[in-house]
XYZ file of N, CA and C in Angstrom:
87
model
N -55.580 34.562 126.355
C -55.343 33.524 125.338
C -55.740 32.176 125.930
N -57.011 31.803 125.833
C -57.494 30.577 126.479
C -56.843 29.321 125.892
N -56.573 29.315 124.574
C -56.031 28.114 123.946
C -54.646 27.789 124.499
N -53.801 28.808 124.638
C -52.454 28.580 125.181
C -52.556 28.065 126.608
N -53.473 28.649 127.366
C -53.650 28.198 128.758
C -54.107 26.738 128.777
N -55.008 26.379 127.853
C -55.492 24.995 127.779
C -54.336 24.044 127.459
N -53.483 24.444 126.522
C -52.345 23.590 126.170
C -51.410 23.441 127.363
N -51.160 24.527 128.071
C -50.261 24.462 129.230
C -50.847 23.535 130.294
N -52.144 23.652 130.545
C -52.767 22.791 131.559
C -52.709 21.334 131.103
N -52.903 21.107 129.803
C -52.838 19.745 129.280
C -51.451 19.160 129.499
N -50.423 19.973 129.219
C -49.048 19.495 129.372
C -48.774 19.153 130.829
N -49.188 20.032 131.739
C -48.956 19.790 133.166
C -49.696 18.527 133.601
N -50.917 18.356 133.128
C -51.689 17.169 133.510
C -50.998 15.905 133.015
N -50.476 15.951 131.785
C -49.800 14.771 131.249
C -48.558 14.455 132.066
N -47.797 15.487 132.466
C -46.593 15.258 133.270
C -46.981 14.648 134.609
N -48.014 15.198 135.249
C -48.459 14.649 136.540
C -48.884 13.196 136.371
N -49.663 12.921 135.329
C -50.143 11.558 135.094
C -48.958 10.623 134.884
N -47.943 11.092 134.143
C -46.771 10.255 133.876
C -46.045 9.931 135.169
N -45.845 10.957 136.018
C -45.148 10.731 137.285
C -45.950 9.795 138.182
N -47.261 9.991 138.244
C -48.098 9.132 139.089
C -48.015 7.694 138.578
N -48.080 7.499 137.261
C -48.009 6.147 136.702
C -46.663 5.518 137.026
N -45.587 6.314 136.966
C -44.261 5.778 137.254
C -44.180 5.320 138.703
N -44.625 6.167 139.618
C -44.571 5.812 141.037
C -45.465 4.615 141.308
N -46.663 4.621 140.722
C -47.605 3.519 140.946
C -47.008 2.200 140.450
N -46.382 2.247 139.278
C -45.803 1.036 138.709
C -44.644 0.546 139.579
N -43.869 1.475 140.129
C -42.731 1.087 140.956
C -43.224 0.464 142.260
N -44.307 1.004 142.830
C -44.817 0.479 144.100
C -45.535 -0.850 143.888
N -46.147 -1.030 142.721
C -46.890 -2.272 142.446
C -46.383 -2.882 141.144
N -45.322 -3.630 141.202
C -44.747 -4.194 139.974
C -45.642 -5.292 139.397
């Protein structure tokens, strides 16, 4: 089921991006 896998990867990427943005913002206010 490639579509489900694509959605899962998208979700994981968004979570990673969110965490990176949070840490980046905290380190560089």
